[in-house]
Every structure is written in structure tokens, then in C-alpha cells.
XYZ file of C-alpha atoms in Angstrom:
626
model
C 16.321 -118.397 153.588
C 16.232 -115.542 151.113
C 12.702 -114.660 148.927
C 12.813 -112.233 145.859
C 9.230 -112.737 144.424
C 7.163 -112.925 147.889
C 4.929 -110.384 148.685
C 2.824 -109.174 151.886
C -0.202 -107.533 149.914
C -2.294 -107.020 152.537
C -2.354 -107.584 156.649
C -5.710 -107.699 159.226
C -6.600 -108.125 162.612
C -9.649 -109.181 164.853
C -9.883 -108.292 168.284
C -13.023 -109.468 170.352
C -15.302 -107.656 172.682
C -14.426 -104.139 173.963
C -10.660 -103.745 175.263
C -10.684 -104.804 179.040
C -8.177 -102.998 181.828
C -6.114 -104.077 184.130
C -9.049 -103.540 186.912
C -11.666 -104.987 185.306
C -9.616 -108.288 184.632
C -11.216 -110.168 188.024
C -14.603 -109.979 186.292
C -13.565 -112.340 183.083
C -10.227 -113.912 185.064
C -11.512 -114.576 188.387
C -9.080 -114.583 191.367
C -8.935 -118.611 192.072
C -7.336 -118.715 195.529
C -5.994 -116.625 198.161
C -2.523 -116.403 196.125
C -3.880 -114.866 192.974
C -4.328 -111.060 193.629
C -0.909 -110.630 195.086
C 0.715 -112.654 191.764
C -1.674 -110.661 189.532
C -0.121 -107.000 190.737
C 3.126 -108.369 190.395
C 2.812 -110.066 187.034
C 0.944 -107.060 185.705
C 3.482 -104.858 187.198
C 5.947 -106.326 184.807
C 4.174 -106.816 181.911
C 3.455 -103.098 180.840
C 0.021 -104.750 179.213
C -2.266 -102.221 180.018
C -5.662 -103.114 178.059
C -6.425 -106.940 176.459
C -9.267 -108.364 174.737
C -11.283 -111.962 175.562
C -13.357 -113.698 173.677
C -15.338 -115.100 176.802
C -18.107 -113.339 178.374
C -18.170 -112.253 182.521
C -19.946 -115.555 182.721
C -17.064 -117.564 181.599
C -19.362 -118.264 178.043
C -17.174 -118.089 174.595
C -18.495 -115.491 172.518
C -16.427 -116.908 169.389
C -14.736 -119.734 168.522
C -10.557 -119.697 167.987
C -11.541 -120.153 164.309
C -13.872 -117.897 164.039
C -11.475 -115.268 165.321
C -9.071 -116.484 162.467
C -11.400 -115.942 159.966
C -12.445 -112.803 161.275
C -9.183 -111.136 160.728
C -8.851 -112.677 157.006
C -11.984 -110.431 156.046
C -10.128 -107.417 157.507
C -7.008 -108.800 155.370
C -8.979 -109.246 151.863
C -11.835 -106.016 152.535
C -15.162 -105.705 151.660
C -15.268 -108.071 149.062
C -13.100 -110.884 150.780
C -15.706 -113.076 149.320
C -14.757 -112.884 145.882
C -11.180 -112.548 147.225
C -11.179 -115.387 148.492
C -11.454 -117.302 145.198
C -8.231 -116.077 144.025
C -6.438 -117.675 147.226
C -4.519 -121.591 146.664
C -2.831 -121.801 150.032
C -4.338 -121.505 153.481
C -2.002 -121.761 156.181
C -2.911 -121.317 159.920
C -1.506 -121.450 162.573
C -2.508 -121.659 166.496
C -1.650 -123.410 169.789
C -5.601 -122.942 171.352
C -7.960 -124.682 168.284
C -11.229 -125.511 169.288
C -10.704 -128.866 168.218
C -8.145 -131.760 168.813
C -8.339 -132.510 165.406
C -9.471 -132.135 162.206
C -6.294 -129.306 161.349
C -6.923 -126.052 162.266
C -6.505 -124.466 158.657
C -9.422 -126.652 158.109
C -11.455 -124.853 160.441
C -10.876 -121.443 158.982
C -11.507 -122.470 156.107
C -14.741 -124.238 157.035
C -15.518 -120.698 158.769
C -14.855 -118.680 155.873
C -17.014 -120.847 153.295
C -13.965 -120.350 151.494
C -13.540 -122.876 147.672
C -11.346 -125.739 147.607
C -7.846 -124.752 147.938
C -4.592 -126.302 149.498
C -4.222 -125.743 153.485
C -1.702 -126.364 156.170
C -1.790 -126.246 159.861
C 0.544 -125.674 162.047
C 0.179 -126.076 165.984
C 2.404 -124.820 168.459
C 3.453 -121.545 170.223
C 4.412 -118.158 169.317
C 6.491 -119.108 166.144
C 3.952 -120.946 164.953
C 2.646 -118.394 162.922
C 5.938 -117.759 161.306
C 6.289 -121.547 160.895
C 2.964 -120.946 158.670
C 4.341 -118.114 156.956
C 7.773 -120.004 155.882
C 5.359 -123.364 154.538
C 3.109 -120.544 152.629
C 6.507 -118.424 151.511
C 8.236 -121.064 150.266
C 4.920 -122.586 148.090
C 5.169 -119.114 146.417
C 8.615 -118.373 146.216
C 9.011 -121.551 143.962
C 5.929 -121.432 141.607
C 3.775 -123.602 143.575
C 1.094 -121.399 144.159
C 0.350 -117.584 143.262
C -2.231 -116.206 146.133
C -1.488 -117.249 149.849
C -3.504 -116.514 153.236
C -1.436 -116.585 156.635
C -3.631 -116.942 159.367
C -3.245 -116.965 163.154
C -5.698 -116.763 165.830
C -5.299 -117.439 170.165
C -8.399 -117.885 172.289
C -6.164 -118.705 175.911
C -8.728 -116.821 178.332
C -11.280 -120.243 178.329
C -8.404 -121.850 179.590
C -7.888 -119.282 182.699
C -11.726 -118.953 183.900
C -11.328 -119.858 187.198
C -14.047 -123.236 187.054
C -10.574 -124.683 184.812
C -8.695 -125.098 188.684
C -11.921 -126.583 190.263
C -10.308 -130.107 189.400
C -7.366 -128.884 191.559
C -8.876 -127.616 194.651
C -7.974 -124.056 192.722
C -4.613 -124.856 194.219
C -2.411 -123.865 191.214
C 1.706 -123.754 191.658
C 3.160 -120.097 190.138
C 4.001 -121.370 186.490
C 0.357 -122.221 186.246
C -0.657 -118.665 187.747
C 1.695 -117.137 185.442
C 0.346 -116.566 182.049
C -3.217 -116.137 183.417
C -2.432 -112.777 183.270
C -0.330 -112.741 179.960
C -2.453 -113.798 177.498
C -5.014 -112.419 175.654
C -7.617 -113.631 172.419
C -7.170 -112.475 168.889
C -6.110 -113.204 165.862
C -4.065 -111.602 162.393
C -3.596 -112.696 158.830
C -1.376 -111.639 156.258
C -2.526 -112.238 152.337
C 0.742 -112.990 150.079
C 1.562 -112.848 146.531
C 4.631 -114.095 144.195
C 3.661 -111.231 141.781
C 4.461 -107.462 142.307
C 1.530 -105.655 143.182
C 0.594 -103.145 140.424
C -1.216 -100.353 142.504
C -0.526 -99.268 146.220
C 2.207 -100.546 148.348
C 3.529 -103.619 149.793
C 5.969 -105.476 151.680
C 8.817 -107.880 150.060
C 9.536 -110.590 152.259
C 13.363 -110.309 151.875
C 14.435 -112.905 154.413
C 13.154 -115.709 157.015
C 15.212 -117.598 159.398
C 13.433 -119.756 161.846
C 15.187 -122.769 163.477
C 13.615 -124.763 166.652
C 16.195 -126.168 169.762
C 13.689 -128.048 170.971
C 16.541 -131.216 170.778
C 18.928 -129.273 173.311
C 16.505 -127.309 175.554
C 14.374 -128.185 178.720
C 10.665 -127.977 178.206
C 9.610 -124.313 178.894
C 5.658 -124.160 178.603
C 3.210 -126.670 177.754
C -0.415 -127.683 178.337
C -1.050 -131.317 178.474
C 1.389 -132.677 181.564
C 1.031 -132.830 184.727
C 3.282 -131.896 187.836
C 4.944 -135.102 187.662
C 5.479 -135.699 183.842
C 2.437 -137.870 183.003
C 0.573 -136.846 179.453
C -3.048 -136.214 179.559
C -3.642 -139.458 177.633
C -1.866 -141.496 179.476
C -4.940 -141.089 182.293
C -7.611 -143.624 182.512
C -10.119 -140.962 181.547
C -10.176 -137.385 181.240
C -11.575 -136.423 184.711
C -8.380 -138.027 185.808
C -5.922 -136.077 184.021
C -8.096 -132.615 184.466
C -7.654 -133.372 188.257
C -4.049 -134.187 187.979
C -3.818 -130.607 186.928
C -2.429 -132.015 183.393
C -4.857 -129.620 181.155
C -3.137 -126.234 183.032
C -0.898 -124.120 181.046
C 2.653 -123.507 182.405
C 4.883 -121.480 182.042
C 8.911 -122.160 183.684
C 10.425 -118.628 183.372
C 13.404 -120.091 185.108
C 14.603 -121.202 181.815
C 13.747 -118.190 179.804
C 17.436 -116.610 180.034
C 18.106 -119.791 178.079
C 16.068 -118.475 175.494
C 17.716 -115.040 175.313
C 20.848 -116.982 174.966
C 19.950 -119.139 172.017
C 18.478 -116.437 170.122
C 21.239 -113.566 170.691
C 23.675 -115.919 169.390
C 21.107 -116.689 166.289
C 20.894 -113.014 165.726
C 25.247 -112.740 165.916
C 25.386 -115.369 162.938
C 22.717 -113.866 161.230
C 24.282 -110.549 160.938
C 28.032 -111.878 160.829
C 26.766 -114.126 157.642
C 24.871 -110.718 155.782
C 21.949 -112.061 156.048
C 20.723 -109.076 158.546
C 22.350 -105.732 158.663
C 21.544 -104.044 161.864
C 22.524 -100.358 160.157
C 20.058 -100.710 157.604
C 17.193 -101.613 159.673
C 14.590 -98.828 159.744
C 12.287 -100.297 161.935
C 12.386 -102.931 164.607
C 9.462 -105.415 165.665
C 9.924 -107.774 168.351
C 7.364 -110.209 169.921
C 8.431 -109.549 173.740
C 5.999 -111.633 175.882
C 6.420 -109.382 178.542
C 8.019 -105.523 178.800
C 9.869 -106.911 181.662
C 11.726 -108.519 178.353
C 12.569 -105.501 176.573
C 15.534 -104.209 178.476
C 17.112 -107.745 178.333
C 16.278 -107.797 174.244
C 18.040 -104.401 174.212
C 21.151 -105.661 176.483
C 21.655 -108.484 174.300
C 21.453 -106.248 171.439
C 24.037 -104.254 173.121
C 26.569 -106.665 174.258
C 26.484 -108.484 170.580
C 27.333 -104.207 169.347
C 24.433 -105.165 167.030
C 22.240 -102.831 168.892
C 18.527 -100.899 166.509
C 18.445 -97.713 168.389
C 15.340 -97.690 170.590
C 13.506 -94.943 168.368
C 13.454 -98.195 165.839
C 11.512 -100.182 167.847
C 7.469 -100.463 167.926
C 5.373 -102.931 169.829
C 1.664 -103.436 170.576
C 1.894 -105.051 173.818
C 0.560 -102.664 175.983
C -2.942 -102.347 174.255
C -3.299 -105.260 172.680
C -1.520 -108.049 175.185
C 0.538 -110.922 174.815
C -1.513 -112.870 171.111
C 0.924 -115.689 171.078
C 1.531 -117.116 167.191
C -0.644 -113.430 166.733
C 1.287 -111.403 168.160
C 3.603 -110.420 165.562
C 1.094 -110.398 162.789
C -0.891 -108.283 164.835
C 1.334 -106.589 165.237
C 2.651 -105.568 161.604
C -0.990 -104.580 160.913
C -0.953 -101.824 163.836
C 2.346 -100.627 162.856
C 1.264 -100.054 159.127
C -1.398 -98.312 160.099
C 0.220 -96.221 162.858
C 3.252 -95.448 161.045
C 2.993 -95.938 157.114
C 6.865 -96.452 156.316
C 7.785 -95.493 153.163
C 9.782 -97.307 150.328
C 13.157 -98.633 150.567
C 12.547 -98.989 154.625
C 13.583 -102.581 156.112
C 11.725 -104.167 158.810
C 12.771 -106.756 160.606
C 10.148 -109.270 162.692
C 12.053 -110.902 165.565
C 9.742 -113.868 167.370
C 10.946 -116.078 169.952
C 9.180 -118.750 171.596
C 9.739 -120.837 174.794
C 7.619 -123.556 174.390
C 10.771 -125.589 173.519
C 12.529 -122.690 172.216
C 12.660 -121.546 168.571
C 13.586 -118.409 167.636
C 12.505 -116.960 163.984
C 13.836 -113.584 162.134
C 11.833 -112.222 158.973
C 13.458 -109.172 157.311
C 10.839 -107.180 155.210
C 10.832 -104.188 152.444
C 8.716 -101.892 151.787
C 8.029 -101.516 148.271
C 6.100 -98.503 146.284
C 4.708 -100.608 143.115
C 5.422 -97.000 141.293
C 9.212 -97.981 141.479
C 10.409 -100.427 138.813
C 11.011 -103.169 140.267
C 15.065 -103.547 141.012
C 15.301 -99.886 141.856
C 14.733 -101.155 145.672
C 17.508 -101.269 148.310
C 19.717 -104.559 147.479
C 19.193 -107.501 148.404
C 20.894 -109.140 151.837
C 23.695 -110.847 149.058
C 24.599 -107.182 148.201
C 24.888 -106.170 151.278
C 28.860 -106.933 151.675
C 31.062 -107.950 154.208
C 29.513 -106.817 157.440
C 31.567 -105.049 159.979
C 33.079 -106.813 162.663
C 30.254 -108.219 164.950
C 31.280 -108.933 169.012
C 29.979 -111.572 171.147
C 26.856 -111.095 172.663
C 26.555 -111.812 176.655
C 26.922 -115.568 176.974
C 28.811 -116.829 178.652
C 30.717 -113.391 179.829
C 29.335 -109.553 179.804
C 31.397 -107.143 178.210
C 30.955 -104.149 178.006
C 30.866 -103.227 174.836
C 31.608 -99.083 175.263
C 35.310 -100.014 176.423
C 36.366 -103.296 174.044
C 39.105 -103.051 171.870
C 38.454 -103.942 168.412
C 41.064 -107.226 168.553
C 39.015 -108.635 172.313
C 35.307 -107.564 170.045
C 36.441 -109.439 167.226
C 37.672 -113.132 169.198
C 34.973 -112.328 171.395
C 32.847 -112.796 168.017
C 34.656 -115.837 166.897
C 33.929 -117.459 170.586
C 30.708 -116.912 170.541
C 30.222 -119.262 167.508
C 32.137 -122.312 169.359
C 30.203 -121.715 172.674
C 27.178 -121.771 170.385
C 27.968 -125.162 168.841
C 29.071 -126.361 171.927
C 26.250 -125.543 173.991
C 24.174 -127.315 171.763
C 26.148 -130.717 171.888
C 26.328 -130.348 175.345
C 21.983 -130.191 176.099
C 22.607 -133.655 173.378
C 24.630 -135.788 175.636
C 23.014 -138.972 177.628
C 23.274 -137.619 180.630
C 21.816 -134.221 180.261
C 18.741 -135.760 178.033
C 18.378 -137.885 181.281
C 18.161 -135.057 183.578
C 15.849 -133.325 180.720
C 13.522 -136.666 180.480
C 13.209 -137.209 184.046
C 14.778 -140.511 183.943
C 17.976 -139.821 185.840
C 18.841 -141.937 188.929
C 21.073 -141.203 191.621
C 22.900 -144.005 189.935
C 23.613 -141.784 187.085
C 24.598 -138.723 188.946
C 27.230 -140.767 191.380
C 28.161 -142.248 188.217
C 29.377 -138.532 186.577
C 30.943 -137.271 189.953
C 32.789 -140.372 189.923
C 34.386 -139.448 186.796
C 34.429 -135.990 187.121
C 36.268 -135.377 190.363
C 39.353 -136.545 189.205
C 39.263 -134.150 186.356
C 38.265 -130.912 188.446
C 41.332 -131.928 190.888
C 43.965 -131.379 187.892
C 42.230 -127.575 187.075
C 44.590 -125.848 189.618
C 47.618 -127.932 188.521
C 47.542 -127.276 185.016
C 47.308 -123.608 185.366
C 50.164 -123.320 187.867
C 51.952 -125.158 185.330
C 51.085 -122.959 182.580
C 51.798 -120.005 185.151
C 55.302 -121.649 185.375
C 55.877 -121.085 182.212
C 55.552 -117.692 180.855
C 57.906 -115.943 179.801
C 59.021 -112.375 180.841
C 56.849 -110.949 178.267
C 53.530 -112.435 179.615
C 55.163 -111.997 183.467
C 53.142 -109.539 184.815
C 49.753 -112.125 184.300
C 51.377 -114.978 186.224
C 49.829 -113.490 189.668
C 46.343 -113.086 187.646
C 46.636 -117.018 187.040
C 47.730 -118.278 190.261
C 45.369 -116.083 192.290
C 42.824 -118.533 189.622
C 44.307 -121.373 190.625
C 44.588 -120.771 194.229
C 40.280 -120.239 193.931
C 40.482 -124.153 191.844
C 42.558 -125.515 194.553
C 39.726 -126.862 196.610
C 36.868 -127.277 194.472
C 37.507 -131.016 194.100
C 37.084 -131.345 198.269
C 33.742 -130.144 197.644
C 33.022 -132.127 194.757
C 34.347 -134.913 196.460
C 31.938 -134.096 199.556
C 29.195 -134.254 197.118
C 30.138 -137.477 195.526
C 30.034 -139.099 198.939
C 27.061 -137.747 199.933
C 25.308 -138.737 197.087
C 26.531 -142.057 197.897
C 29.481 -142.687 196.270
C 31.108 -145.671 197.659
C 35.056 -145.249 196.686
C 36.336 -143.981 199.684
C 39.401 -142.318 198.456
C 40.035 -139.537 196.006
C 43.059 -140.915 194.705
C 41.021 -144.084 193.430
C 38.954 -142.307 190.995
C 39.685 -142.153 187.551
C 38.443 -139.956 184.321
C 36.997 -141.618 181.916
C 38.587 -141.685 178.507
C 36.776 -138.384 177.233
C 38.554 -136.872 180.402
C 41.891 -138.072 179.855
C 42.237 -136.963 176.674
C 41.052 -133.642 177.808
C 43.313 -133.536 181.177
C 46.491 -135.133 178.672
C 45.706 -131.811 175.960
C 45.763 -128.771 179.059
C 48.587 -130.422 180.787
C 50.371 -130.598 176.961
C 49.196 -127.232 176.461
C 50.344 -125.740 179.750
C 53.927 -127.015 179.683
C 54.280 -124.958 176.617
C 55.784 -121.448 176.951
C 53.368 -118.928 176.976
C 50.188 -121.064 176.346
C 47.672 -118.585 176.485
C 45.792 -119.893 174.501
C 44.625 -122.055 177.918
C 41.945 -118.511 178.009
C 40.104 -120.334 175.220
C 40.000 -123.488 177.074
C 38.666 -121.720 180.243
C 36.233 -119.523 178.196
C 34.384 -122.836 177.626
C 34.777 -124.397 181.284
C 34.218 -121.324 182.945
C 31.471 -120.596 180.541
C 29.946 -123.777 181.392
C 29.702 -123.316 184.926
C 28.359 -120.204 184.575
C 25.417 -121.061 181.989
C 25.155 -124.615 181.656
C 25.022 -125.721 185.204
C 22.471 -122.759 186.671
C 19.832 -124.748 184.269
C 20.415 -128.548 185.082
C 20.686 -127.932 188.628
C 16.901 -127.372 189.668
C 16.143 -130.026 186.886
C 18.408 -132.587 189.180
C 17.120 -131.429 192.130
C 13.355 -131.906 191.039
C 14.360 -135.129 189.417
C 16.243 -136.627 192.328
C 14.523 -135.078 195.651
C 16.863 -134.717 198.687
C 19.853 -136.410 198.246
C 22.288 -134.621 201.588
C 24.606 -132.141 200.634
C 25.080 -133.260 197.361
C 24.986 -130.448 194.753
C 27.166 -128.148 196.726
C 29.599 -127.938 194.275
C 27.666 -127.125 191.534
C 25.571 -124.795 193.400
C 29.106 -122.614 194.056
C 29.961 -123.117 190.685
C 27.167 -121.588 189.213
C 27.959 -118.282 191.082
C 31.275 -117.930 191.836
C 31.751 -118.633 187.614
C 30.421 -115.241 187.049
C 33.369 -113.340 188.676
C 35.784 -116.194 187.451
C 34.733 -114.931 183.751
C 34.972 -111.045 184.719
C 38.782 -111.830 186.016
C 38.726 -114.114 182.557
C 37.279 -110.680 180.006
C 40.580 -108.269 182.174
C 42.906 -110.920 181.460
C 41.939 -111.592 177.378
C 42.190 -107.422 177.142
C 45.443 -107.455 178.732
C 46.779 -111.057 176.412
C 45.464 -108.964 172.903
C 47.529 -105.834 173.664
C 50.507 -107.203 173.897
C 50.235 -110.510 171.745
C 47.467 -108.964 168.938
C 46.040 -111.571 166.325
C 48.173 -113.965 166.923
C 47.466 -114.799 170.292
C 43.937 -114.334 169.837
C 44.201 -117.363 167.343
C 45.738 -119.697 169.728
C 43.204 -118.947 172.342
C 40.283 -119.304 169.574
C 41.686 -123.110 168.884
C 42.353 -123.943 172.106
C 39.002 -122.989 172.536
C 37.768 -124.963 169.492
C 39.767 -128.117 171.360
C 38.615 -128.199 174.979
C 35.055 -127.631 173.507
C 34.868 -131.209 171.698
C 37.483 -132.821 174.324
C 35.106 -131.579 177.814
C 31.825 -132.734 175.456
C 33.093 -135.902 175.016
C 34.329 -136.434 178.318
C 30.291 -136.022 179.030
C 29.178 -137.895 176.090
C 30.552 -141.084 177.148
C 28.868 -141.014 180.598
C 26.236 -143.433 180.277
């Protein structure tokens, strides 16, 4: 959404106790079994955090309370006087996903904390884009007259959950995604104070844009507290003891699915740029809430690939002194950078946060404004931007590279990337993958989708031999590029098959199987398609089923191997189809260059609408397995 009367007025920050090194870690974050010092060099190897802060003594005792931290970095925010600030303020909003309390809201806390007057708050509980979750509710009060004055705060106290008497319910015999973030996380908090009126003395930020938009409806659950091992909530225990020893109070952290995350928020980033809402050239200075530098490089690579790239020089983060603050991070963050680097006016900044709880990605694009400078004298506004210049596809599901692409293959590259993104997200909506998400597939349900997907993987090689068949002497020189394809197809249904009866599928022969009506329509459209002269646009078709392969299945198959235990030699197929996708796409990226110089536009639209096609014909085929 874009803002044209919000303000940033004013930004703070609390840290607790002295900053604490990598070495002197074991004395706050005690080693809890025989596994921890070996994941703790490797984690911290990774990180690049090189100093934190805790708000718990070397006893394990809390020296503050999460709210108290909060409210600590609101009187750095308002200054000396933040009491009689404090009376100008109408909107608290806070934001955490460690409150002291279950309930009542956290804002409330602060609040209570501060001794602050009456005035309108609003929590908001969650991960790392919590905080900007806060910042949009208080934003948008402003932006439409609702209130004047606005606090944003955000505070993280994660270290009393790591003290090593937390695992004594579980023999201290924590599993890696428990380990994980024991050495991620540190306590702190930031606040932000915001205005719908131009300042009229010192400088200030204009909050120019905010996008923030959650896919926790498509996405496996990433990290949580609150569940144990085997999907039981914490309340759902007869008592507490119960849960605690059922290891359902331990945060965890899956970084299988994190490239997932990457994924989802590249593509954000693409349609944020390609709509003018964010132009990369104009950026001036580049904040991103990695939660680990192990993180950067792929930030940068997806930067990259999408040619959307902020030169490096752009970018500033406080990760290595200040840790991983959660919802904090980035407000933290902000208040370091102003301090370090005083921007001048007319500089953009833009605030990228992701967050793999369930995945939500936000983007805030800030000004910097000099309250000497009449107000419209500022760099335009995102609508004044113009048309942006042709944006290429990030990574997913192929990696280009970007240094050799022709403009034609960048710009359908571009216009893919916007149907696999749609896609994608239909797909992770379907009944069967919210079963394998939920934990309530049965082997029923998996025999069930071979069953009707076997005989639709046995007509891949046939159609593209047919469409081989058919070019014409211009497009001659690809038909050994396709058949070599096909020939790789020829016996993935044998192994499907395999897997179908090992799973225990009970019809016996291949020929017996049938698509269900999803697939037919699909299988009757490529077999249409291929019979054509010259149907390349079949590349758009295998863009998506290639592309699923390759990104799709790598995520549901430890999901239906956790949810379904040992079933024989049943995922063999998707196992191989998972890897050998990646060089099937490579092959795929030579080919499309090859198809644009000699066909230009023109072929590039077929192969986008073929692409558009097989998307909603292969999603419905899944859809309407039940």
C-alpha cells in the first residue's frame, strides 16, 4: 500500500546487559548434551553473529521482563522527556512472539510498563514480521485521519527459553531444529514513534510504501513453539508437565523449508518492482532482516537472477553485533543505521523482512526527508516512477544466468515467473497437499494419486515425440534436443509404477489405470498441442511440469515420508524427480534461448499461454484427488 502523510519521527533501541561473545555464550546458554558444542561451532560458523545480548543472568534468572525491554526502547524513541511525550501518543502498537504473558495483549503490557495515559493499543503476536504487521495497523490509523501520534514497539526475550533447565523435561535430548536457534537468537527490543504531520524541525523518514502479505495457507509450518514431535498442541495435554515433557514448549526451527521462503519472497519482490511500486535503481540504501549471514549470498543470488540486484555497497545490517532480534530486528536495525550513517534527503530505503514461521514476507520503502524542503520538492512518489524496465525471472523454478540472457528469454522469463507464482500457490491449496501438510494423509491417499497419476506420466514421452514429429524445417535442428527429452521420460512411469505397487497398489496392470478427469483434459490439450506444427509453445507447458518436479516435490517428499513411515520402495520416483528436474530445466533455459532467436515475440507468446494452460489443467488434475 502507498502512504503520503506517514512519518518515522523518531526510532530507539534497548539492548540488555553487556554484549556477550561467541565464547562466553556456554555461561548464559549452557551446552545441554553431548551434541551441543559440535552444533554450536557449526551454527555460529554460519551465522557471522559475533556479539548478542540476554536479558537472563549466568544463573538462568531474568533480569527484565519482554515488556520491560519494549518499553525501554520507547524512552530511547521519545528522549528525556518521554514522559510528557508520551501524552501526545493515541496508538500503541506492539508487537512480539516471546510476551511474558499468555494473555492480557502484549501492547497492554508496555503500556502498563510505561505508566503511559489512556490511549488506543494493538498487539500483534507472531514472528519476525510481526513488527511490521504492527507498523502497517499503526500506518494505516494515521494515514487515514484516525489518529495523529503513533508508537511502534517490538521487543524479543528468546534466551529464557534456551537455558538449558528448559530440556530437563526431555532428558536434554533435543532433535537439531530444536538445537538450532539456541544459538540464533538474542533479547532486545526497538520502537519507532510516527506522525501524519510533517515534522517542522530536524529530519525524518516518509514511509512511502508497505507491502506485507502472509502464505501461511500454501506453506508447511516452518518454526513454532507450542507442538510437539508428533503434532499434538500444548493444550491438548492433560496438564502442563505433560506437554513440557513431550518436548511441546521447545522452539523449532525446519530450515529444510527455508529455500521455500526465498522462493515466495523473490517472486514478491519481481511483482513489486514490475508493478512500480519498488524501483531497485533508486534505492540508496538496502536493509534486510537476514536471520543468518549464511542467508546473505542467497538474498543477493535471488537479487541477481530476478536482474533486480542493490549493489552490495547498498546494503547495511546489524547482525553481527547485535544478533538475530526477531520482530526487532529490523527496527533495530533502522535505529543503528541512522545513527551510523545519517543519509541525507531525497535517499530511499527500503526494509525487506521475511519470516518463516509460516512464511510472510513484508517490504517497506522509506524517504528521507529534510523538514527545510517544502514539502513536494522530495523525490516522486512510487506512481511517478514510470514504467519500470523490463524485470527477468528470478531463480525458481530454473537458474539463469542473468550476465548472458537475451533481452526476449529475460523478458518471458519475467512473464513465467508470474504464472509459476500463481500456480505454486494453488498447488500448496489442493486436498491432497493440505493432507500431507496436516499430517492426515494415509497410504490410502497416496496409492490413491499414483493411481491416477501413472497413467498421465506414461503419455510425457509420447506427446513430445509427437510434437518432435512435427516441426518443421525451420525448428529442425531442436528435434534431437526433444527426443533426447523424451528418451529420459520414456521410463519414468516403470518407476512410478514400481512405486505404486509398492505402496500397495492393487491393479496389477499399467494399462488398467486411468487419469482422472483433471488429467485427461490435461493429457487431451499436450497431445492437441503437439500434433500441431511447430508447437513450441509445449516449453511453457514443461516450464511448469518440470518446474514442479524440481521445486514442488523436494518439499512434500520428507513431509510424506514423516507422515507415512516406511512404506518399501515407494517414493523412488519422486525422489529421481526431484534431482534429475534440475538438469531437465538447464536443457529446458538452452532450448527457450535457441526457440526466441529464431521465432522472437511471437513464439515467446505461445509458450507463455501454453504455460498459462498446463498450469490450471496439471492443478486440477491434483485438485480433484480426494
Amino acid at each position: 500500500m502507498r502512504f503520503d502523510n506517514v512519518y518515522i519521527t523518531a526510532t530507539g533501541a534497548y539492548y540488555p546487559g553487556p554484549a556477550i561473545d561467541n565464547e562466553a555464550i556456554d555461561r548464559y546458554i549452557e551446552p545441554i548434551n553431548a551434541l551441543s558444542p559440535r552444533l554450536k561451532r557449526r551454527i555460529l560458523g554460519e551465522n557471522g553473529i559475533a556479539t548478542r545480548h540476554y536479558a537472563i543472568d549466568e544463573d538462568g534468572n531474568s533480569t527484565h521482563s519482554c515488556a520491560g525491554l519494549a518499553a525501554a526502547a520507547v524512552r530511547a524513541c521519545l528522549g528525556e522527556d518521554h514522559a510528557s511525550a508520551l501524552r501526545a501518543i493515541d496508538l500503541l502498537a506492539a508487537a512480539t512472539s516471546s510476551g511474558d504473558l499468555l494473555l492480557p495483549g502484549f501492547a497492554n503490557m508496555v503500556q502498563a510498563e510505561l505508566g503511559a495515559p489512556a490511549m488506543a493499543t494493538a498487539s500483534h503476536h507472531g514472528v519476525c514480521a510481526s513488527g511490521m504487521t504492527a507498523l502497517q495497523h499503526a500506518a494505516l490509523a494515521l494515514q487515514y485521519g484516525q489518529y495523529r501520534d503513533a508508537l511502534v514497539a517490538t521487543a524479543e526475550f528468546p534466551s529464557r527459553l534456551f537455558k538449558r533447565s528448559r530440556f530437563a523435561p526431555v532428558g536434554y535430548n533435543a532433535d537439531f531444529d530444536a538445537h538450532f536457534l539456541r544459538w540464533m537468537l538474542s533479547d532486545g527490543a526497538g520502537a519507532w514513534r510516527l506522525s501524519n504531520m510533517r515534522p517542522t524541525a530536524g529530519t525524518a523518514l516518509q514511509l512511502r510504501y508497505l507491502h506485507l502479505k502472509s502464505f501461511s495457507g500454501e506453506l508447511p509450518l516452518c518454526m513454532q513453539a507450542g507442538q510437539s514431535a508428533d503434532g499434538r498442541h500444548w493444550g491438548d495435554y492433560p496438564t502442563f508437565s505433560e506437554a513440557d515433557a513431550a518436548g511441546a514448549m521447545l522452539l523449532r526451527q525446519d530450515i529444510r523449508l527455508l529455500p521455500q521462503l526465498f522462493d515466495v519472497a523473490t517472486h514478491e519482490y519481481v511483482k513489486l518492482a514490475q508493478s512500480g511500486a519498488i524501483d531497485p535503481s533508486t534505492v540508496d540504501h538496502f536493509l534486510c532482516h537476514y536471520s543468518s549471514q549464511r542467508f546473505a549470498p542467497v538474498v543477493k543470488q535471488c537479487l541477481e537472477l530476478a536482474q533486480l540486484e542493490i549493489p552490495e555497497s547498498r546494503w547495511y545490517s546489524n547482525l553481527a553485533v547485535r544478533g538475530n532480534l526477531g520482530s526487532a530486528s529490523i527496527f533495530t536495525m533502522l535505529d543503528d543505521f541512522l545513527r551510523e550513517k545519517q543519509p541525507r534527503a531525497g535517499e530511499r530505503i527500503l526494509l525487506f523482512v521475511p519470516e518463516s514461521g509460516r512464511f510472510t514476507v513484508a517490504f517497506a520503502l522509506l524517504e528521507v526527508v529534510d523538514v527545510a524542503t517544502p514539502a513536494g520538492r522530495s523525490l516522486p512518489v512510487p506512481e511517478a516512477i514510470g514504467t519500470p524496465a523490463p524485470i527477468a525471472l528470478p531463480d525458481p523454478p530454473h537458474r539463469p544466468d542473468p550476465s548472458t540472457q537475451l533481452p526476449e528469454v529475460a523478458r518471458l522469463l519475467r512473464e513465467l515467473a508470474l504464472v509459476w507464482h500463481d500456480y505454486r500457490s494453488r498447488i500448496w491449496r489442493t486436498p491432497l497437499v493440505r493432507k500431507i501438510l496436516d499430517g492426515s494423509i494415509a497410504k490410502a491417499d497416496y496409492v490413491g494419486w499414483m493411481e491416477q497419476w501413472v497413467p498421465q506420466v506414461r503419455q510425457g514421452s509420447l506427446w513430445m515425440r509427437k510434437a518432435a514429429d512435427h516441426l518443421t524445417p525451420r525448428y529442425a535442428a531442436l528435434r534431437g534436443t526433444v527426443q533426447h527429452h523424451a528418451d529420459d521420460e520414456q521410463h519414468d512411469y516403470d518407476v512410478l509404477f514400481q512405486d505404486y505397487r509398492n505402496a500397495g497398489g492393487r491393479v496389477a496392470s499399467l494399462d488398467a489405470l486411468e487419469r482422472n478427469p483433471g488429467g485427461e483434459a490435461l493429457n487431451a490439450y499436450l497431445h492437441a498441442r503437439a500434433a500441431q506444427p511447430d508447437a513450441l509453445g509445449l516449453l511453457g507447458a514443461m516450464y511448469i511440469i518440470e518446474g514442479t518436479g524440481q521445486r514442488i516435490v523436494p518439499a512434500l517428499l520428507p513431509l510424506l515420508r514423516r507422515r507415512l513411515g516406511w512404506l518399501g520402495k515407494s517414493f523412488t520416483f519422486l525422489s529421481y524427480h526431484g534431482e534429475n528436474d534440475v538438469a531437465h530445466l538447464e536443457r529446458w533455459l538452452r532450448t527457450l534461448e535457441t526457440v526466441l532467436e529464431i521465432g522472437g515475440r511471437a513464439v515467446a507468446e505461445e509458450i507463455l499461454e501454453d504455460a498459462r494452460h498446463v498450469a490450471v489443467l496439471y492443478a486440477r488434475q491434483l485438485e480433484m484427488i480426494r
